[in-house]
mmCIF file of C-alpha atoms in Angstrom:
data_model
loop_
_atom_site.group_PDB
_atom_site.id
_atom_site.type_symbol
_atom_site.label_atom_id
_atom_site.label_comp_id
_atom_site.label_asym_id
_atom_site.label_seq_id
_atom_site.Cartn_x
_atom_site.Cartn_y
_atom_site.Cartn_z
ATOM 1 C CA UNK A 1 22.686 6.772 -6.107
ATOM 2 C CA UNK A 2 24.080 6.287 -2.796
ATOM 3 C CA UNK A 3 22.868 2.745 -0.408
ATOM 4 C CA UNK A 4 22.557 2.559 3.144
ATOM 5 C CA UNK A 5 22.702 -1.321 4.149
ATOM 6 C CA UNK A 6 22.074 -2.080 7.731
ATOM 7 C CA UNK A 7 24.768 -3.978 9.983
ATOM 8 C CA UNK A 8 25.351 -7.507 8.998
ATOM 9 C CA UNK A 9 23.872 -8.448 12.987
ATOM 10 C CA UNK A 10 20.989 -5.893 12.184
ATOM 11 C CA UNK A 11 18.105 -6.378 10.323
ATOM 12 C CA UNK A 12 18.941 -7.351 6.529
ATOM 13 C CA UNK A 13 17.888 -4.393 5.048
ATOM 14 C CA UNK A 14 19.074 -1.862 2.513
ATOM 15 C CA UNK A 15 17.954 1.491 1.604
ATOM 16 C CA UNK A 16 17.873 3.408 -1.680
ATOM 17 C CA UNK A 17 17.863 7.303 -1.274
ATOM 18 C CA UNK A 18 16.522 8.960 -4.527
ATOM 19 C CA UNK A 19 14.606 5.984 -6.320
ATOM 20 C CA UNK A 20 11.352 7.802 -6.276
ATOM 21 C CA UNK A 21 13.035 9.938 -9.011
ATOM 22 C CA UNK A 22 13.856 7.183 -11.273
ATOM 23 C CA UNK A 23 11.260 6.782 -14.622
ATOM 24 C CA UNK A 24 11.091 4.123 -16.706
ATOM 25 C CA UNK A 25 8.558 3.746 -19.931
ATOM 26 C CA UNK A 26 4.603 2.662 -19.122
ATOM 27 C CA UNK A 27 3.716 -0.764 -19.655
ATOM 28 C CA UNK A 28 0.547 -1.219 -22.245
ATOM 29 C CA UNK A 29 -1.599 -1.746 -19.267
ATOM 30 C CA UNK A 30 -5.010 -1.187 -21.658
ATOM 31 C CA UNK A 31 -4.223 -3.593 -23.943
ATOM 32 C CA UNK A 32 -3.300 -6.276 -21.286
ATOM 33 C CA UNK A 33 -6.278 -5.083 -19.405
ATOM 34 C CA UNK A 34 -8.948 -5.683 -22.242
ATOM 35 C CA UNK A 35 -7.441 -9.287 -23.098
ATOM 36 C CA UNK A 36 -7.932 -10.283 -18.925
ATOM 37 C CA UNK A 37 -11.118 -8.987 -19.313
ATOM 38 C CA UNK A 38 -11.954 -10.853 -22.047
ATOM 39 C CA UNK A 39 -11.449 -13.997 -19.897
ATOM 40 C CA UNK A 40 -14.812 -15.549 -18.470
ATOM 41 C CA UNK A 41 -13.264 -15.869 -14.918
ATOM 42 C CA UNK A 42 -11.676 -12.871 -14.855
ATOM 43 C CA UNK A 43 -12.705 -10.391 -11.798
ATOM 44 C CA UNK A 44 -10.867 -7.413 -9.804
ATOM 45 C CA UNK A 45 -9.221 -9.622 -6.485
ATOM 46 C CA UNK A 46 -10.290 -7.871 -3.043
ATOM 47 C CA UNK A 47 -8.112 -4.493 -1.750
ATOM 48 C CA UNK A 48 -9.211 -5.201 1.842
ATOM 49 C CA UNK A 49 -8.488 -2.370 4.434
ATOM 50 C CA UNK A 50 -7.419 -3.972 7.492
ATOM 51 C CA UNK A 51 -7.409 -0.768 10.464
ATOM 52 C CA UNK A 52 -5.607 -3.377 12.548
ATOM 53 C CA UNK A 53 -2.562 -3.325 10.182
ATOM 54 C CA UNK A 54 -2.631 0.456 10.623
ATOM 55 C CA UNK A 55 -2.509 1.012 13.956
ATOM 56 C CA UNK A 56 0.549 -1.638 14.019
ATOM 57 C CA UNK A 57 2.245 0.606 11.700
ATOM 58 C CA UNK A 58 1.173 3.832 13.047
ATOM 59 C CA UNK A 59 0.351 4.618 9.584
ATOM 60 C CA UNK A 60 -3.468 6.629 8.167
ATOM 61 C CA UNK A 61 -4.596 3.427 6.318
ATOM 62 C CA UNK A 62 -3.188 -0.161 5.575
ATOM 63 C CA UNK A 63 -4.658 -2.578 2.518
ATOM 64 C CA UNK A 64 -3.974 -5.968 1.181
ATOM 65 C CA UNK A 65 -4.402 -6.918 -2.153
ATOM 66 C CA UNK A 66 -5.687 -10.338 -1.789
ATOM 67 C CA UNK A 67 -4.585 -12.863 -4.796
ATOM 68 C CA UNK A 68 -5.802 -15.843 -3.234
ATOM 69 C CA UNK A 69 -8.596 -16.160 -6.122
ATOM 70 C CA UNK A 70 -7.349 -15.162 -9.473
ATOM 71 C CA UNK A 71 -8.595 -16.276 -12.516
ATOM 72 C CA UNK A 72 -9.673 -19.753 -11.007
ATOM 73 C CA UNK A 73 -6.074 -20.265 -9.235
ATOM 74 C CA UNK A 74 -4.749 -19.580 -5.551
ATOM 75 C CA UNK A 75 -2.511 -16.813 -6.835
ATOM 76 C CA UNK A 76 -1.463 -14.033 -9.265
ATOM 77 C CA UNK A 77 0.669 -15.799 -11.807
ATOM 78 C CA UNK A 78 -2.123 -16.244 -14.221
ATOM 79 C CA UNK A 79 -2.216 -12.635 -14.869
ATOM 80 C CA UNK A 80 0.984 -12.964 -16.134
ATOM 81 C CA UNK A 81 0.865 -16.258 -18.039
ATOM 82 C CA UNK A 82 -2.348 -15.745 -19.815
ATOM 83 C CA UNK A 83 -1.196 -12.544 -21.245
ATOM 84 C CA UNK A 84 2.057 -14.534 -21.898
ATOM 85 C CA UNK A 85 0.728 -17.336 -23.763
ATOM 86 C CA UNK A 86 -1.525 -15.356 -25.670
ATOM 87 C CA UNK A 87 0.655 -13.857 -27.454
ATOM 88 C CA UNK A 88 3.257 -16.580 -27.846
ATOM 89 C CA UNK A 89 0.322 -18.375 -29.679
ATOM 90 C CA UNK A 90 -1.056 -15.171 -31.690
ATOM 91 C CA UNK A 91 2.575 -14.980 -33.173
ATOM 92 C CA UNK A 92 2.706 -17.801 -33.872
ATOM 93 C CA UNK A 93 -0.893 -17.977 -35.730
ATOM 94 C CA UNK A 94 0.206 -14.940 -37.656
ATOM 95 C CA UNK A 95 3.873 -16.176 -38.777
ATOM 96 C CA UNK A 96 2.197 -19.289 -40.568
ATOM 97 C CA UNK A 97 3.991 -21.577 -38.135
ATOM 98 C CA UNK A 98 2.510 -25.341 -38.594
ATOM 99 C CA UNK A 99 -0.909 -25.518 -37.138
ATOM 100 C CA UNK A 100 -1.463 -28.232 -33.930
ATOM 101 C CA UNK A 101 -0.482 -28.095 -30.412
ATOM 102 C CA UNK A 102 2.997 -26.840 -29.279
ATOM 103 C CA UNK A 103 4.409 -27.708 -25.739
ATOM 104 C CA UNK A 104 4.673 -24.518 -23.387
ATOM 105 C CA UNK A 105 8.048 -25.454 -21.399
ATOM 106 C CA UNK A 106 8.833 -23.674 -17.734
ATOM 107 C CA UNK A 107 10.558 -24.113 -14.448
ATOM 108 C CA UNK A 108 8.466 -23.025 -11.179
ATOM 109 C CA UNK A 109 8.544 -22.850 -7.674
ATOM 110 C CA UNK A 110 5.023 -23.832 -7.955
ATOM 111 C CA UNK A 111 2.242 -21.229 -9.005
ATOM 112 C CA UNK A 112 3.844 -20.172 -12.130
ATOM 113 C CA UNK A 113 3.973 -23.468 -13.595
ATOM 114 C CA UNK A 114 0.311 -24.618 -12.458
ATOM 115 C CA UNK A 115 -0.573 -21.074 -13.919
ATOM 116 C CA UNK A 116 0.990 -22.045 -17.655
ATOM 117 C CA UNK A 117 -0.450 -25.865 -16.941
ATOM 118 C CA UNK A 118 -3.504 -24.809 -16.929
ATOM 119 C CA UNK A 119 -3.704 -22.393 -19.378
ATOM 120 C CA UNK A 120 -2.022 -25.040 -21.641
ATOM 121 C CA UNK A 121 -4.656 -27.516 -21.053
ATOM 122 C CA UNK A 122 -7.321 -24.747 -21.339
ATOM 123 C CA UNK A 123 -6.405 -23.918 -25.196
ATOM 124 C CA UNK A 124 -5.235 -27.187 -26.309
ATOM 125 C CA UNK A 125 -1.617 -27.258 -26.268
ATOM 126 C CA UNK A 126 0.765 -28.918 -23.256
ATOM 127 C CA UNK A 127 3.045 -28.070 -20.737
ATOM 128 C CA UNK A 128 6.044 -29.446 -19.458
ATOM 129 C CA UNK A 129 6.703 -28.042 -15.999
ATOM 130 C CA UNK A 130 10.390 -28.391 -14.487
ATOM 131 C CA UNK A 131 10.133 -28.184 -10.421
ATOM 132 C CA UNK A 132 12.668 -27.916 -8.132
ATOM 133 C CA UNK A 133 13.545 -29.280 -4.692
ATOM 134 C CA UNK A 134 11.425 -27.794 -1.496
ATOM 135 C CA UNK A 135 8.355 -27.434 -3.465
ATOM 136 C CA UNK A 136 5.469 -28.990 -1.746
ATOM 137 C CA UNK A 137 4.281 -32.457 -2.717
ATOM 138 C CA UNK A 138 0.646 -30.834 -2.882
ATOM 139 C CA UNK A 139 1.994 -27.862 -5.371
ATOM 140 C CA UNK A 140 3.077 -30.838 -7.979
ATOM 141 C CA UNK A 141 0.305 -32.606 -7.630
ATOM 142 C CA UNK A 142 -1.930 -29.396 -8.118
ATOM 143 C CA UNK A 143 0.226 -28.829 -11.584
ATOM 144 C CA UNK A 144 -0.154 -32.847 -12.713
ATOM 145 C CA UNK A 145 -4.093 -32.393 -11.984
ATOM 146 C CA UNK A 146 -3.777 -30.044 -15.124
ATOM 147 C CA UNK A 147 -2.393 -32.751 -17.405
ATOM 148 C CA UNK A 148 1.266 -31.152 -17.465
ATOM 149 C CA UNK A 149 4.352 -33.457 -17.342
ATOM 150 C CA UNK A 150 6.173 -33.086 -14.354
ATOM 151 C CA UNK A 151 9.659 -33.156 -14.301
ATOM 152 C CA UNK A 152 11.350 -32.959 -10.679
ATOM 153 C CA UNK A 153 15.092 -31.829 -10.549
ATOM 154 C CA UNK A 154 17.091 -32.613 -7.801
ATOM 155 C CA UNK A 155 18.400 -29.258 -7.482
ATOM 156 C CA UNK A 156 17.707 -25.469 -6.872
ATOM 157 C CA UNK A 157 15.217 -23.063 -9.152
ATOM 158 C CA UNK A 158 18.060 -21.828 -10.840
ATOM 159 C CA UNK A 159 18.775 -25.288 -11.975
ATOM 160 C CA UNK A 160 15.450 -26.122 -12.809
ATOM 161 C CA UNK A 161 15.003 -22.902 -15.144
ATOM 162 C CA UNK A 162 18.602 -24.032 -16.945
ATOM 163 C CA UNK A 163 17.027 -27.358 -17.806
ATOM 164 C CA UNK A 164 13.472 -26.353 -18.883
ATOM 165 C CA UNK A 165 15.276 -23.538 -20.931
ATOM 166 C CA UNK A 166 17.457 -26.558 -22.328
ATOM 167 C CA UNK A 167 14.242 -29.049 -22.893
ATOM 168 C CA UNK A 168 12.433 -26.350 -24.669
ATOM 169 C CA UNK A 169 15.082 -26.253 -27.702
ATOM 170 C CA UNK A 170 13.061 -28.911 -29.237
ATOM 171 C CA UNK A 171 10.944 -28.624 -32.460
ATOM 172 C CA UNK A 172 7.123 -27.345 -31.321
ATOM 173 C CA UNK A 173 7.758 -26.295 -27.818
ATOM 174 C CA UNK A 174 8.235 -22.579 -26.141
ATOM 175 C CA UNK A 175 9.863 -21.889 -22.764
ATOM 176 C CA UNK A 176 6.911 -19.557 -20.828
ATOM 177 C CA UNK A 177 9.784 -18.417 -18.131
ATOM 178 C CA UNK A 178 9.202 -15.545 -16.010
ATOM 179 C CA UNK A 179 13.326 -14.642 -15.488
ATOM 180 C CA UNK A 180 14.960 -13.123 -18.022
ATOM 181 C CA UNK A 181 18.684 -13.239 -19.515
ATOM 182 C CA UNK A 182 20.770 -12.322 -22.823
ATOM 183 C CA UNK A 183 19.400 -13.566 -25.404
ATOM 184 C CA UNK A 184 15.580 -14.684 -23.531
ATOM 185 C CA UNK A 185 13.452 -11.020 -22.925
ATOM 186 C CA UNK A 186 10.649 -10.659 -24.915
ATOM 187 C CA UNK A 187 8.561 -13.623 -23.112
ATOM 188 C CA UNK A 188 9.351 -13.119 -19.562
ATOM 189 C CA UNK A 189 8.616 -9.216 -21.114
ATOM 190 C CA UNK A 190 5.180 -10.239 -21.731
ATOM 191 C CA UNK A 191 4.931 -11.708 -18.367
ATOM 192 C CA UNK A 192 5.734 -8.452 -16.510
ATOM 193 C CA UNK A 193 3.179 -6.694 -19.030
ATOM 194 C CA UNK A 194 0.405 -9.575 -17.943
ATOM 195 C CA UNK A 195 0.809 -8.417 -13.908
ATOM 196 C CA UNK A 196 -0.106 -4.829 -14.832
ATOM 197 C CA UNK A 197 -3.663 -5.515 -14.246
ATOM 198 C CA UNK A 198 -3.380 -6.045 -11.062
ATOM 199 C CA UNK A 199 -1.649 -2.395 -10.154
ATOM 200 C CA UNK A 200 -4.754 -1.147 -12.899
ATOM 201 C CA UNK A 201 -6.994 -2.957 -10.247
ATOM 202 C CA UNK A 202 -5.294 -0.852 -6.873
ATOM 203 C CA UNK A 203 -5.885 2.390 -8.618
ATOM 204 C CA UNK A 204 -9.222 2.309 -9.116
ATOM 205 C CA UNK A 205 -9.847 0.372 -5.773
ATOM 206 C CA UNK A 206 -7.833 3.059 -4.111
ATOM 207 C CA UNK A 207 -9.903 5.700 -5.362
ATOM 208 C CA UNK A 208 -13.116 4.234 -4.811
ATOM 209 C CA UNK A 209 -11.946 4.195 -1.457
ATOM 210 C CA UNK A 210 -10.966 8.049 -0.774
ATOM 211 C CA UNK A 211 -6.835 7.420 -1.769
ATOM 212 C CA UNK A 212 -7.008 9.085 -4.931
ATOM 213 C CA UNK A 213 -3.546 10.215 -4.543
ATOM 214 C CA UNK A 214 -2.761 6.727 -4.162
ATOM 215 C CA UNK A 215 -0.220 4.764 -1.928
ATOM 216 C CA UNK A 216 2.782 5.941 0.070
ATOM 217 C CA UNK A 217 4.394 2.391 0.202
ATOM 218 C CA UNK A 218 3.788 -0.939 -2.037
ATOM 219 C CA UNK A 219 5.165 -4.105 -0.516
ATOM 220 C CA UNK A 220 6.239 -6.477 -3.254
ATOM 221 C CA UNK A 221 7.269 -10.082 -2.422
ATOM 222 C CA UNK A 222 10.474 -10.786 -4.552
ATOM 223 C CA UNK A 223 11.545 -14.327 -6.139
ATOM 224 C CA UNK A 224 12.944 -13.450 -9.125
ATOM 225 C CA UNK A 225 11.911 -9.669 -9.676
ATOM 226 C CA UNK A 226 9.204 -9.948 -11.962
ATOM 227 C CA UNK A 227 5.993 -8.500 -10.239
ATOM 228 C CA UNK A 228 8.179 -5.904 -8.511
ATOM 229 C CA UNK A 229 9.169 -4.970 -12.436
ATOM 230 C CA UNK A 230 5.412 -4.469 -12.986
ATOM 231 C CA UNK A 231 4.603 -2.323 -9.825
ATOM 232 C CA UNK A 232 8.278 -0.795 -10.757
ATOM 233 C CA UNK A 233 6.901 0.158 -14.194
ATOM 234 C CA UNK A 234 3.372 1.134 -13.161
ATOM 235 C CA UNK A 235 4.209 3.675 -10.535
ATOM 236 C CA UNK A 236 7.771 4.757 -12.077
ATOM 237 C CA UNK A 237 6.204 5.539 -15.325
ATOM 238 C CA UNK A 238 3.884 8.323 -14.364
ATOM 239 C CA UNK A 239 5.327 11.990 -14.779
ATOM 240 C CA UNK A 240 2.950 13.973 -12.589
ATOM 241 C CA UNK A 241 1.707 12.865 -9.344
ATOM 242 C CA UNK A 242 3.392 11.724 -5.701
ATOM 243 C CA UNK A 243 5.560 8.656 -6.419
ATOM 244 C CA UNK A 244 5.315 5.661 -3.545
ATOM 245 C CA UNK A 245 8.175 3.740 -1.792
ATOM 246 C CA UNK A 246 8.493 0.184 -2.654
ATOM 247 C CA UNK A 247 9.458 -1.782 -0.779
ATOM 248 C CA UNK A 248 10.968 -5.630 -1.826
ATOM 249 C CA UNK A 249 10.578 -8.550 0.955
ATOM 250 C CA UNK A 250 12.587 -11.833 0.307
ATOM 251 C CA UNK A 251 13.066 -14.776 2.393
ATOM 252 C CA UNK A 252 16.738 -14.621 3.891
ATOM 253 C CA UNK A 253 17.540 -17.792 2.659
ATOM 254 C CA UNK A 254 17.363 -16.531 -0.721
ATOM 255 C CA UNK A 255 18.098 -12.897 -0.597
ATOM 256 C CA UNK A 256 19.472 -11.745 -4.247
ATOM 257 C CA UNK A 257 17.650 -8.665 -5.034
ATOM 258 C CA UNK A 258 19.682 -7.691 -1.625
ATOM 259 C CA UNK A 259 22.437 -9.138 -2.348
ATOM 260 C CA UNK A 260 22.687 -7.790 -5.853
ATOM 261 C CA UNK A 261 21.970 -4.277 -4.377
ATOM 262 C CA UNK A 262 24.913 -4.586 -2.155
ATOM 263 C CA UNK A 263 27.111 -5.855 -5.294
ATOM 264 C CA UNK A 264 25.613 -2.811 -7.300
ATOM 265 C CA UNK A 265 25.295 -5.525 -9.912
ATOM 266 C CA UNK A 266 22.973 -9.035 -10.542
ATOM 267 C CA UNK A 267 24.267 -11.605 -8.539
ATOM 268 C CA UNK A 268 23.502 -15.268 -8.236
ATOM 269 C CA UNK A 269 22.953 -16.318 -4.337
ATOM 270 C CA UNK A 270 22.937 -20.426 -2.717
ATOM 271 C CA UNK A 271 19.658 -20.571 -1.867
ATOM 272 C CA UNK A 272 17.984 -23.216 0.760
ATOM 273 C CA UNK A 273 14.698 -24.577 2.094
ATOM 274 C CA UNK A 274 12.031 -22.241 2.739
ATOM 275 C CA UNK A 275 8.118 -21.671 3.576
ATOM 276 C CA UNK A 276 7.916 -18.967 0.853
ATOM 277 C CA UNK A 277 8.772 -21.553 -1.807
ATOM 278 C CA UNK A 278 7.303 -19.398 -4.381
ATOM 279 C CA UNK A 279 10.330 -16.935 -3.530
ATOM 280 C CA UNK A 280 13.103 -19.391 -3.472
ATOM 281 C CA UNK A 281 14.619 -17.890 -5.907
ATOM 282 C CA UNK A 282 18.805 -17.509 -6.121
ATOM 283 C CA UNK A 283 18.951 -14.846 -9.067
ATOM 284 C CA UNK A 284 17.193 -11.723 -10.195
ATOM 285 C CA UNK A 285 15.621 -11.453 -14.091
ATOM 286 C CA UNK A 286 17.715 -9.681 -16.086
ATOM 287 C CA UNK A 287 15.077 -7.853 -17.515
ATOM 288 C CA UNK A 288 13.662 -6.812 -13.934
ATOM 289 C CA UNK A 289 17.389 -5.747 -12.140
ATOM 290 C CA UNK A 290 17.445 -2.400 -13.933
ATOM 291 C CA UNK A 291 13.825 -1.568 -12.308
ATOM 292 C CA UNK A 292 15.436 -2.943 -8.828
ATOM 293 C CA UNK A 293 18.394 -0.819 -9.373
ATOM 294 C CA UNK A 294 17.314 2.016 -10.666
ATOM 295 C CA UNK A 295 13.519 2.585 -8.450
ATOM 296 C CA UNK A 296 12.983 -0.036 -5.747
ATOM 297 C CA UNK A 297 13.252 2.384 -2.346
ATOM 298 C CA UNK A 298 14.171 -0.596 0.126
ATOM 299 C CA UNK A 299 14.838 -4.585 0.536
ATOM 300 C CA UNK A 300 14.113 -5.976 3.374
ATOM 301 C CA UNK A 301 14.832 -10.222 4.164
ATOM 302 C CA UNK A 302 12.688 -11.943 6.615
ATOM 303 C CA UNK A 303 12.859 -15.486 8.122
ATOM 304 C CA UNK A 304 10.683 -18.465 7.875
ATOM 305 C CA UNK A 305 9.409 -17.732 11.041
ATOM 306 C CA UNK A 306 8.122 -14.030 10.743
ATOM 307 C CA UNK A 307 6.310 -15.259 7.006
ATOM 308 C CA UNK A 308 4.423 -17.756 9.070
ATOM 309 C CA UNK A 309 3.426 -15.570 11.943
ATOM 310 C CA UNK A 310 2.134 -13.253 8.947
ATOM 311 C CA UNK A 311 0.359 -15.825 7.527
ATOM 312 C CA UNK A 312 -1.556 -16.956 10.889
ATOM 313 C CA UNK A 313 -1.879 -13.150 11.510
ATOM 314 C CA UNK A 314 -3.691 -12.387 8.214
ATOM 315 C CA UNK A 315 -5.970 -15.290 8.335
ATOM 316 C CA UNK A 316 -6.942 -14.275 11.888
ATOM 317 C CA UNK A 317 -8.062 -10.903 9.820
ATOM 318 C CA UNK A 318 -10.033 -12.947 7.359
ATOM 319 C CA UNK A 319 -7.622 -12.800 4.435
ATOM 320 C CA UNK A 320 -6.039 -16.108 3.167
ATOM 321 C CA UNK A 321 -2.434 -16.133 2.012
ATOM 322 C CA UNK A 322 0.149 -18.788 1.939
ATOM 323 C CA UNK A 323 3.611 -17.910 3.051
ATOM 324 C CA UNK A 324 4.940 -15.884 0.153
ATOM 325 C CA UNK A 325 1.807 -13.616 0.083
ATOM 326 C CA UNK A 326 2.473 -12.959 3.697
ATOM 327 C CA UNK A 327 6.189 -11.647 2.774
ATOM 328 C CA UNK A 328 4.995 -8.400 2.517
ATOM 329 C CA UNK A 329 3.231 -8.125 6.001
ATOM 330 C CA UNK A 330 6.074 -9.853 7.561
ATOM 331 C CA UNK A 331 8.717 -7.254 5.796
ATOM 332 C CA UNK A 332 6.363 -4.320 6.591
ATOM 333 C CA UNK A 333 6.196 -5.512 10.096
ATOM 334 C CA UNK A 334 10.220 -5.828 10.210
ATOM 335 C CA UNK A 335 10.700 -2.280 8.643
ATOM 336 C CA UNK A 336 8.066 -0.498 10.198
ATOM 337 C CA UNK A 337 8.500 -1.905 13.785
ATOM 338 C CA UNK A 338 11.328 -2.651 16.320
ATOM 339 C CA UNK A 339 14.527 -0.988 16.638
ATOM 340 C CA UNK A 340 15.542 1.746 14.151
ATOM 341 C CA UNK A 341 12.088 1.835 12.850
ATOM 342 C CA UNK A 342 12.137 5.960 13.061
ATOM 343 C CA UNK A 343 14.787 5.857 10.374
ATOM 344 C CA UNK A 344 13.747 3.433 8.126
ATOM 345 C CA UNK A 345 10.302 5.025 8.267
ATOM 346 C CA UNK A 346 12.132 8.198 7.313
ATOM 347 C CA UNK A 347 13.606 7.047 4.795
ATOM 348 C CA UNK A 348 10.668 5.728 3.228
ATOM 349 C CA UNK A 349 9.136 8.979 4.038
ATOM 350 C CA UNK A 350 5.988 7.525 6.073
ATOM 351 C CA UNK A 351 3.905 9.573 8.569
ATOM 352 C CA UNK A 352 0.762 8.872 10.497
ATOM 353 C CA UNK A 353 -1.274 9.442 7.693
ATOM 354 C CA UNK A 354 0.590 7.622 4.676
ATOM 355 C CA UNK A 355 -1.224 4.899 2.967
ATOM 356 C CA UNK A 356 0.060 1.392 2.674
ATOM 357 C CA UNK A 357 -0.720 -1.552 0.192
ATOM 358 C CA UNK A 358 0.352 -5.137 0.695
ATOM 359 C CA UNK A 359 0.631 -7.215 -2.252
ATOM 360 C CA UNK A 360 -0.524 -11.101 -0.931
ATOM 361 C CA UNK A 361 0.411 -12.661 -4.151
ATOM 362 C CA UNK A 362 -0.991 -15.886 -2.999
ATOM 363 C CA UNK A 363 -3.863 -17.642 -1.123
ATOM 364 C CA UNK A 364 -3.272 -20.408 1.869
ATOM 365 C CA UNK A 365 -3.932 -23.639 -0.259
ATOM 366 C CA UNK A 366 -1.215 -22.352 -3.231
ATOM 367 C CA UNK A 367 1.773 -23.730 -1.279
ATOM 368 C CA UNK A 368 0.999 -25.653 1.745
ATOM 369 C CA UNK A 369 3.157 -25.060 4.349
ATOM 370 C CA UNK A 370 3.960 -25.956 7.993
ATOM 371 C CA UNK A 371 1.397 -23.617 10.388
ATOM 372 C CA UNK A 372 4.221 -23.657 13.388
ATOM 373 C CA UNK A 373 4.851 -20.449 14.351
ATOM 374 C CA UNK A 374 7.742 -19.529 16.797
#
């Protein structure tokens, strides 16, 4: 598969001709389905058209999949936690493992970890949450409210994740991590498998809105890889049917699903301060890269600036996200818009009546932020 990568003084963007070819195996999306359904607060999040966003784009119709309410938390990580846990505790039930609570062990740029905190508190067992530097004061508080123990590292993600993975050796605890490596895959497997509901959810909201066909481009905010490995898997796994583009938006201060593209291999990346704090994020899962490799159309990094003016911009349109959610507006915007935006529309084969989706993977109050926009 050949890459295009832009100019390093152009937009940071790279192109991946042929990855709407690339198949992969489905996820068990009725199984995970049922069990979120099972859940008292579970409920379909919003697919809000917004014409506004479609005229910007010069596209037929624009959505936004709002995960600022999700099973009782300000974004979509419980999807993938709760399907997680669930089964790290049924296997445990079913191996005869000694009864009594276990400790569920992560590292988080904040919504993952408040996700497993309060599902931990919810059935009885506890969390130890390992948080990095840059994460809001207001995010760890929001993951001590839930009766986790808080552990704050005086480092990046990367080094948070090697020390919760490290804490959770001991007797009667389980790391819940959403990146994978040798050796760790069947958890952060689970994870992916959890998010599936939510691409379950766009179908049928698609279709009750005229798309049947469904979309012509998914933007995906990127940390680590793992919801892109669940949209990856949900629209690479069908054999009939037009296939989308997908697109990946990272902050450029911690661009490694770009920079691994450009290495043709996983690569680790220095990462630095950012607004999307739920994408700081210096490597990608092992068990997402071959997705990234093998089907994501496009990467795209955007600064802190253009998440923020997506932010303001979405609530203006009624829809609350925090920084990270607004990723995906801001990378659509940087793609879609500007200078060479006739070829990178080509290449993502868009027209003026293509459909896009934008996954806002988090509400306004998940990570507070600054609201300057320049």
């Amino acid at each position: 598969m050949s890459d295009n990568a832009s100019p390093s003084s152009a937009l940071p963007w790279r192109v991946r001709p042929g990855a709407r070819q690339w198949r992969c195996a489905p996820a068990p999306t009725a199984a995970v389905r049922a069990f979120h359904s099972s859940l008292a607060d579970y409920f379909p999040t919003p697919l809000t058209e917004l014409p506004a966003l479609a005229a910007e784009f010069a596209v037929g119709r624009a959505f936004v999949k709002d995960e600022s309410c999700r099973l009782g938390l300000p974004a979509f990580k419980a999807l993938g936690a709760s399907w997680a846990i669930h089964r790290v505790l049924a296997e445990r039930a079913a191996s005869g493992e000694r009864p009594g609570p276990v400790t569920l062990v992560t590292a988080t740029d904040g919504n993952h970890g408040r996700a497993v905190a309060r599902l931990a508190r919810r059935l009885g067992q506890h969390a130890h949450v390992y948080v990095p530097e840059g994460v809001h004061p207001r995010a760890v508080e929001a993951i001590v409210a839930e009766q986790a123990k808080v552990t704050e590292v005086a480092g990046s993600y990367d080094d948070a994740v090697r020390l919760a993975a490290e804490a959770a050796a001991d007797p009667d605890t389980v790391l819940v991590q959403d990146s994978a490596w040798p050796g760790y895959e069947r958890i952060p497997g689970w994870i992916v498998e959890g998010y599936s509901t939510l691409c379950a959810e766009i179908d049928e909201q698609l279709t009750a809105a005229g798309v049947a066909a469904g979309p012509d481009l998914v933007a995906v905010p990127v940390g680590v890889g793992s919801l892109a490995q669940a949209v990856l898997t949900h629209y690479r796994s069908r054999s009939a049917g037009p296939a989308p583009a997908l697109l990946a938006v990272e902050p450029e201060t911690a661009a490694c699903v770009l920079a691994s593209l450009d290495a043709g291999e996983p690569v680790s990346v220095p990462t630095a301060r950012t607004i999307m704090a739920g994408l700081n994020c210096g490597t990608p899962s092992g068990n997402a890269w071959p997705h990234l490799y093998g089907g994501l159309d496009a990467a795209v990094a955007v600064p802190d600036a253009a998440a923020a003016r997506a932010a303001a911009r979405l609530a203006a349109l009624g829809v609350s996200s925090g920084p990270c959610g607004a990723a995906a507006l801001a990378g659509c915007h940087a793609a879609l818009t500007g200078p060479g935006a006739g070829e990178r529309r080509t290449a993502l084969g868009l027209d003026g009546t293509s459909v896009v989706v934008l996954l806002s993977t988090e509400g306004a109050d998940a990570n507070p932020h600054s609201t300057v926009v320049h």
